[in-house]
Amino acid sequence: MSIEVNGTLVWFYNICKREVWLMSRNIVPDQHNENIEIGRFIHEYSYKRKEKEISFGNVKFDVMFKSKEKLVIGETKKSSKYKEASKWQLIFYLKVLKEAGINADGVLLYPEEKKREEVILNDENIKKLEEIIKDIKKICNKESPEPVKKIGFCKNCAYKEYCYA
Ligand code: SF4
C-alpha cells in the first residue's frame, strides 16, 4: 500500500500509532463524537488565522516575519499539551517548504501560557523526521493496527468507541 504521509499523520504519530493506522485505512470514526472530528481537531486546537498567512495544501500558517533570506511561520496553540506532536508537524511543513525552495524557520506560540518555542529545520531534525515518515509507512502497511493503549488522548478521540467497543 503506498501511503502519502502528511502533516496530520505526523501529528498523530506522536500521539497514537494505532490512530495512524486507522486513519490510513480511512476507517470512519464515530460521527456522533461531537468532541472531535478527525482533521478538524488540529484546526480547532489552534487559533483563528491572522491576516498574513501562508498556505500549502489544506494547511495554513501565520507569517510571523519575512526577510529576503528567511521566512518565519508560526502556529498559535491554545495549550502546549501536545507540543511534541505540534513540533514534528511543524518540522514536516518546514521540510515541505524547503523542498519548494523556501527556507523557513518556525515558532510555536502558546499565548495563554506565555510560552513560545522556536522550531528549526536542521540535519538532525530532518534525519529524525525521515525516520518518523519511514515508521509511519511501516505502520500503515501492517495487516492490523497496534493494540489499544490507553492514553489521555483516548477520551477525546473520535475512535474511542471503535477501540473500546
Ligand atoms: S481511542 Fe485511544 S487507542 Fe484508540 S485510536 Fe484513539 S487515542 Fe488511539
PDB file of C-alpha atoms and ligand atoms in Angstrom:
ATOM      1  CA  MET A   1       0.000   0.000   0.000  1.00  0.00           C
ATOM      2  CA  SER A   2       1.504   3.301  -0.986  1.00  0.00           C
ATOM      3  CA  ILE A   3       0.772   5.988   1.505  1.00  0.00           C
ATOM      4  CA  GLU A   4       1.374   9.672   1.224  1.00  0.00           C
ATOM      5  CA  VAL A   5       2.485  10.911   4.593  1.00  0.00           C
ATOM      6  CA  ASN A   6       1.042  14.288   5.503  1.00  0.00           C
ATOM      7  CA  GLY A   7       1.315  16.635   8.461  1.00  0.00           C
ATOM      8  CA  THR A   8      -1.782  15.231  10.130  1.00  0.00           C
ATOM      9  CA  LEU A   9      -0.318  11.727  10.192  1.00  0.00           C
ATOM     10  CA  VAL A  10       2.931  13.116  11.591  1.00  0.00           C
ATOM     11  CA  TRP A  11       0.921  14.824  14.323  1.00  0.00           C
ATOM     12  CA  PHE A  12      -0.980  11.663  15.233  1.00  0.00           C
ATOM     13  CA  TYR A  13       2.160   9.535  15.050  1.00  0.00           C
ATOM     14  CA  ASN A  14       3.325  11.418  18.105  1.00  0.00           C
ATOM     15  CA  ILE A  15       0.018  10.840  19.886  1.00  0.00           C
ATOM     16  CA  CYS A  16      -1.178   7.333  18.979  1.00  0.00           C
ATOM     17  CA  LYS A  17       0.285   4.936  16.410  1.00  0.00           C
ATOM     18  CA  ARG A  18      -2.909   2.905  16.330  1.00  0.00           C
ATOM     19  CA  GLU A  19      -4.739   6.018  15.172  1.00  0.00           C
ATOM     20  CA  VAL A  20      -2.230   6.473  12.338  1.00  0.00           C
ATOM     21  CA  TRP A  21      -3.155   3.027  11.015  1.00  0.00           C
ATOM     22  CA  LEU A  22      -6.902   3.647  11.392  1.00  0.00           C
ATOM     23  CA  MET A  23      -6.633   6.950   9.545  1.00  0.00           C
ATOM     24  CA  SER A  24      -4.571   5.444   6.758  1.00  0.00           C
ATOM     25  CA  ARG A  25      -7.287   2.819   6.208  1.00  0.00           C
ATOM     26  CA  ASN A  26      -9.946   5.512   6.021  1.00  0.00           C
ATOM     27  CA  ILE A  27     -11.757   3.852   8.863  1.00  0.00           C
ATOM     28  CA  VAL A  28     -14.537   6.252   9.624  1.00  0.00           C
ATOM     29  CA  PRO A  29     -14.530   7.390  13.221  1.00  0.00           C
ATOM     30  CA  ASP A  30     -17.567   7.860  15.397  1.00  0.00           C
ATOM     31  CA  GLN A  31     -19.622  10.528  13.675  1.00  0.00           C
ATOM     32  CA  HIS A  32     -21.505  11.235  16.866  1.00  0.00           C
ATOM     33  CA  ASN A  33     -18.440  12.191  18.730  1.00  0.00           C
ATOM     34  CA  GLU A  34     -19.078  15.897  18.907  1.00  0.00           C
ATOM     35  CA  ASN A  35     -15.807  16.499  20.631  1.00  0.00           C
ATOM     36  CA  ILE A  36     -13.531  15.637  17.817  1.00  0.00           C
ATOM     37  CA  GLU A  37     -13.778  15.180  14.139  1.00  0.00           C
ATOM     38  CA  ILE A  38     -10.650  13.847  12.527  1.00  0.00           C
ATOM     39  CA  GLY A  39      -8.920  16.539  10.558  1.00  0.00           C
ATOM     40  CA  ARG A  40     -10.672  19.297  12.397  1.00  0.00           C
ATOM     41  CA  PHE A  41      -9.075  18.627  15.699  1.00  0.00           C
ATOM     42  CA  ILE A  42      -5.757  20.241  14.931  1.00  0.00           C
ATOM     43  CA  HIS A  43      -7.519  23.201  13.391  1.00  0.00           C
ATOM     44  CA  GLU A  44      -9.750  23.797  16.393  1.00  0.00           C
ATOM     45  CA  TYR A  45      -6.888  23.243  18.726  1.00  0.00           C
ATOM     46  CA  SER A  46      -5.246  26.198  17.016  1.00  0.00           C
ATOM     47  CA  TYR A  47      -6.368  29.798  16.983  1.00  0.00           C
ATOM     48  CA  LYS A  48      -8.027  31.612  14.120  1.00  0.00           C
ATOM     49  CA  ARG A  49      -5.585  32.739  11.494  1.00  0.00           C
ATOM     50  CA  LYS A  50      -4.279  36.249  11.248  1.00  0.00           C
ATOM     51  CA  GLU A  51      -4.343  38.225   8.047  1.00  0.00           C
ATOM     52  CA  LYS A  52      -0.871  37.370   6.858  1.00  0.00           C
ATOM     53  CA  GLU A  53      -0.770  33.720   6.220  1.00  0.00           C
ATOM     54  CA  ILE A  54       0.830  31.152   4.059  1.00  0.00           C
ATOM     55  CA  SER A  55      -0.955  28.074   2.907  1.00  0.00           C
ATOM     56  CA  PHE A  56       0.077  24.896   1.269  1.00  0.00           C
ATOM     57  CA  GLY A  57      -2.279  22.037   0.696  1.00  0.00           C
ATOM     58  CA  ASN A  58      -5.033  22.495   3.227  1.00  0.00           C
ATOM     59  CA  VAL A  59      -2.719  23.848   5.889  1.00  0.00           C
ATOM     60  CA  LYS A  60      -2.289  27.478   6.765  1.00  0.00           C
ATOM     61  CA  PHE A  61       0.280  29.217   8.898  1.00  0.00           C
ATOM     62  CA  ASP A  62       0.740  32.739  10.108  1.00  0.00           C
ATOM     63  CA  VAL A  63       3.673  34.522   8.602  1.00  0.00           C
ATOM     64  CA  MET A  64       5.487  35.983  11.567  1.00  0.00           C
ATOM     65  CA  PHE A  65       8.458  37.521   9.924  1.00  0.00           C
ATOM     66  CA  LYS A  66       9.840  37.768   6.460  1.00  0.00           C
ATOM     67  CA  SER A  67      13.171  38.964   5.182  1.00  0.00           C
ATOM     68  CA  LYS A  68      14.992  38.341   1.939  1.00  0.00           C
ATOM     69  CA  GLU A  69      16.704  35.312   3.373  1.00  0.00           C
ATOM     70  CA  LYS A  70      14.190  33.878   5.737  1.00  0.00           C
ATOM     71  CA  LEU A  71      10.552  33.343   6.399  1.00  0.00           C
ATOM     72  CA  VAL A  72       9.281  32.546   9.863  1.00  0.00           C
ATOM     73  CA  ILE A  73       5.993  30.726  10.091  1.00  0.00           C
ATOM     74  CA  GLY A  74       4.057  30.457  13.296  1.00  0.00           C
ATOM     75  CA  GLU A  75       1.403  28.246  14.761  1.00  0.00           C
ATOM     76  CA  THR A  76      -0.539  29.601  17.713  1.00  0.00           C
ATOM     77  CA  LYS A  77      -1.868  26.905  20.003  1.00  0.00           C
ATOM     78  CA  LYS A  78      -4.210  27.001  22.947  1.00  0.00           C
ATOM     79  CA  SER A  79      -2.076  24.733  25.044  1.00  0.00           C
ATOM     80  CA  SER A  80       1.309  23.079  24.983  1.00  0.00           C
ATOM     81  CA  LYS A  81      -0.210  19.738  25.920  1.00  0.00           C
ATOM     82  CA  TYR A  82       0.629  18.192  22.567  1.00  0.00           C
ATOM     83  CA  LYS A  83       3.765  20.207  21.940  1.00  0.00           C
ATOM     84  CA  GLU A  84       5.888  17.275  20.757  1.00  0.00           C
ATOM     85  CA  ALA A  85       3.287  16.393  18.108  1.00  0.00           C
ATOM     86  CA  SER A  86       2.990  20.056  17.082  1.00  0.00           C
ATOM     87  CA  LYS A  87       6.766  20.384  16.853  1.00  0.00           C
ATOM     88  CA  TRP A  88       7.172  17.439  14.475  1.00  0.00           C
ATOM     89  CA  GLN A  89       4.216  18.540  12.404  1.00  0.00           C
ATOM     90  CA  LEU A  90       5.781  21.977  12.015  1.00  0.00           C
ATOM     91  CA  ILE A  91       9.154  20.421  11.129  1.00  0.00           C
ATOM     92  CA  PHE A  92       7.332  18.383   8.473  1.00  0.00           C
ATOM     93  CA  TYR A  93       5.921  21.576   6.943  1.00  0.00           C
ATOM     94  CA  LEU A  94       9.282  23.353   7.127  1.00  0.00           C
ATOM     95  CA  LYS A  95      10.699  20.479   5.103  1.00  0.00           C
ATOM     96  CA  VAL A  96       7.869  20.713   2.567  1.00  0.00           C
ATOM     97  CA  LEU A  97       8.642  24.429   2.211  1.00  0.00           C
ATOM     98  CA  LYS A  98      12.348  23.732   1.846  1.00  0.00           C
ATOM     99  CA  GLU A  99      11.647  21.229  -0.932  1.00  0.00           C
ATOM    100  CA  ALA A 100       9.689  24.002  -2.647  1.00  0.00           C
ATOM    101  CA  GLY A 101      12.764  26.214  -2.393  1.00  0.00           C
ATOM    102  CA  ILE A 102      11.594  28.272   0.595  1.00  0.00           C
ATOM    103  CA  ASN A 103      13.851  28.469   3.619  1.00  0.00           C
ATOM    104  CA  ALA A 104      11.826  28.952   6.752  1.00  0.00           C
ATOM    105  CA  ASP A 105      12.023  28.662  10.491  1.00  0.00           C
ATOM    106  CA  GLY A 106       9.034  28.010  12.675  1.00  0.00           C
ATOM    107  CA  VAL A 107       7.689  29.099  16.009  1.00  0.00           C
ATOM    108  CA  LEU A 108       5.005  27.569  18.192  1.00  0.00           C
ATOM    109  CA  LEU A 109       3.176  30.132  20.302  1.00  0.00           C
ATOM    110  CA  TYR A 110       1.187  29.444  23.440  1.00  0.00           C
ATOM    111  CA  PRO A 111      -0.145  32.871  24.462  1.00  0.00           C
ATOM    112  CA  GLU A 112      -2.263  31.597  27.331  1.00  0.00           C
ATOM    113  CA  GLU A 113       0.793  30.021  28.881  1.00  0.00           C
ATOM    114  CA  LYS A 114       3.073  32.886  27.824  1.00  0.00           C
ATOM    115  CA  LYS A 115       5.367  30.398  26.111  1.00  0.00           C
ATOM    116  CA  ARG A 116       6.942  30.110  22.722  1.00  0.00           C
ATOM    117  CA  GLU A 117       9.125  27.501  21.135  1.00  0.00           C
ATOM    118  CA  GLU A 118      11.418  28.033  18.186  1.00  0.00           C
ATOM    119  CA  VAL A 119      11.376  25.190  15.697  1.00  0.00           C
ATOM    120  CA  ILE A 120      14.122  24.868  13.137  1.00  0.00           C
ATOM    121  CA  LEU A 121      14.895  22.502  10.362  1.00  0.00           C
ATOM    122  CA  ASN A 122      18.399  21.166  10.828  1.00  0.00           C
ATOM    123  CA  ASP A 123      20.161  17.985   9.726  1.00  0.00           C
ATOM    124  CA  GLU A 124      19.308  16.226  12.958  1.00  0.00           C
ATOM    125  CA  ASN A 125      15.599  17.063  12.674  1.00  0.00           C
ATOM    126  CA  ILE A 126      15.498  16.089   9.022  1.00  0.00           C
ATOM    127  CA  LYS A 127      17.044  12.713   9.868  1.00  0.00           C
ATOM    128  CA  LYS A 128      14.608  12.104  12.697  1.00  0.00           C
ATOM    129  CA  LEU A 129      11.681  13.216  10.515  1.00  0.00           C
ATOM    130  CA  GLU A 130      12.739  10.793   7.801  1.00  0.00           C
ATOM    131  CA  GLU A 131      12.712   8.008  10.394  1.00  0.00           C
ATOM    132  CA  ILE A 132       9.230   9.090  11.507  1.00  0.00           C
ATOM    133  CA  ILE A 133       7.982   9.054   7.907  1.00  0.00           C
ATOM    134  CA  LYS A 134       9.509   5.610   7.356  1.00  0.00           C
ATOM    135  CA  ASP A 135       7.896   4.324  10.513  1.00  0.00           C
ATOM    136  CA  ILE A 136       4.500   5.804   9.577  1.00  0.00           C
ATOM    137  CA  LYS A 137       4.667   3.925   6.268  1.00  0.00           C
ATOM    138  CA  LYS A 138       5.628   0.749   8.103  1.00  0.00           C
ATOM    139  CA  ILE A 139       2.682   1.129  10.487  1.00  0.00           C
ATOM    140  CA  CYS A 140       0.264   1.775   7.631  1.00  0.00           C
ATOM    141  CA  ASN A 141       1.438  -1.275   5.737  1.00  0.00           C
ATOM    142  CA  LYS A 142       0.791  -3.636   8.618  1.00  0.00           C
ATOM    143  CA  GLU A 143      -2.111  -6.057   8.374  1.00  0.00           C
ATOM    144  CA  SER A 144      -3.606  -4.853  11.634  1.00  0.00           C
ATOM    145  CA  PRO A 145      -3.288  -1.817  13.861  1.00  0.00           C
ATOM    146  CA  GLU A 146      -1.271  -1.508  17.030  1.00  0.00           C
ATOM    147  CA  PRO A 147      -3.203  -2.776  20.044  1.00  0.00           C
ATOM    148  CA  VAL A 148      -5.207  -0.299  22.080  1.00  0.00           C
ATOM    149  CA  LYS A 149      -3.019   1.517  24.558  1.00  0.00           C
ATOM    150  CA  LYS A 150      -4.936   3.676  26.963  1.00  0.00           C
ATOM    151  CA  ILE A 151      -3.658   7.243  26.902  1.00  0.00           C
ATOM    152  CA  GLY A 152      -5.092  10.578  27.988  1.00  0.00           C
ATOM    153  CA  PHE A 153      -5.998  11.421  24.393  1.00  0.00           C
ATOM    154  CA  CYS A 154      -8.418   8.452  24.156  1.00  0.00           C
ATOM    155  CA  LYS A 155     -11.159  10.342  25.962  1.00  0.00           C
ATOM    156  CA  ASN A 156     -11.284  12.944  23.194  1.00  0.00           C
ATOM    157  CA  CYS A 157     -10.543  10.594  20.343  1.00  0.00           C
ATOM    158  CA  ALA A 158     -13.056  10.022  17.573  1.00  0.00           C
ATOM    159  CA  TYR A 159     -12.062   6.340  17.507  1.00  0.00           C
ATOM    160  CA  LYS A 160     -12.894   5.905  21.192  1.00  0.00           C
ATOM    161  CA  GLU A 161     -15.948   3.756  20.563  1.00  0.00           C
ATOM    162  CA  TYR A 162     -14.140   1.739  17.936  1.00  0.00           C
ATOM    163  CA  CYS A 163     -11.228   0.993  20.248  1.00  0.00           C
ATOM    164  CA  TYR A 164     -13.209   0.395  23.413  1.00  0.00           C
ATOM    165  CA  ALA A 165     -16.283  -1.343  21.989  1.00  0.00           C
TER     166      ALA A 165
HETATM  167  S1  SF4 B   1      -9.114   5.769  21.291  1.00  0.00           S
HETATM  168 FE1  SF4 B   1      -7.040   5.838  22.128  1.00  0.00          FE
HETATM  169  S2  SF4 B   1      -6.058   3.966  21.373  1.00  0.00           S
HETATM  170 FE2  SF4 B   1      -7.865   4.306  20.108  1.00  0.00          FE
HETATM  171  S3  SF4 B   1      -7.124   5.430  18.331  1.00  0.00           S
HETATM  172 FE3  SF4 B   1      -7.865   6.928  19.826  1.00  0.00          FE
HETATM  173  S4  SF4 B   1      -6.078   7.521  21.014  1.00  0.00           S
HETATM  174 FE4  SF4 B   1      -5.568   5.618  19.929  1.00  0.00          FE
END
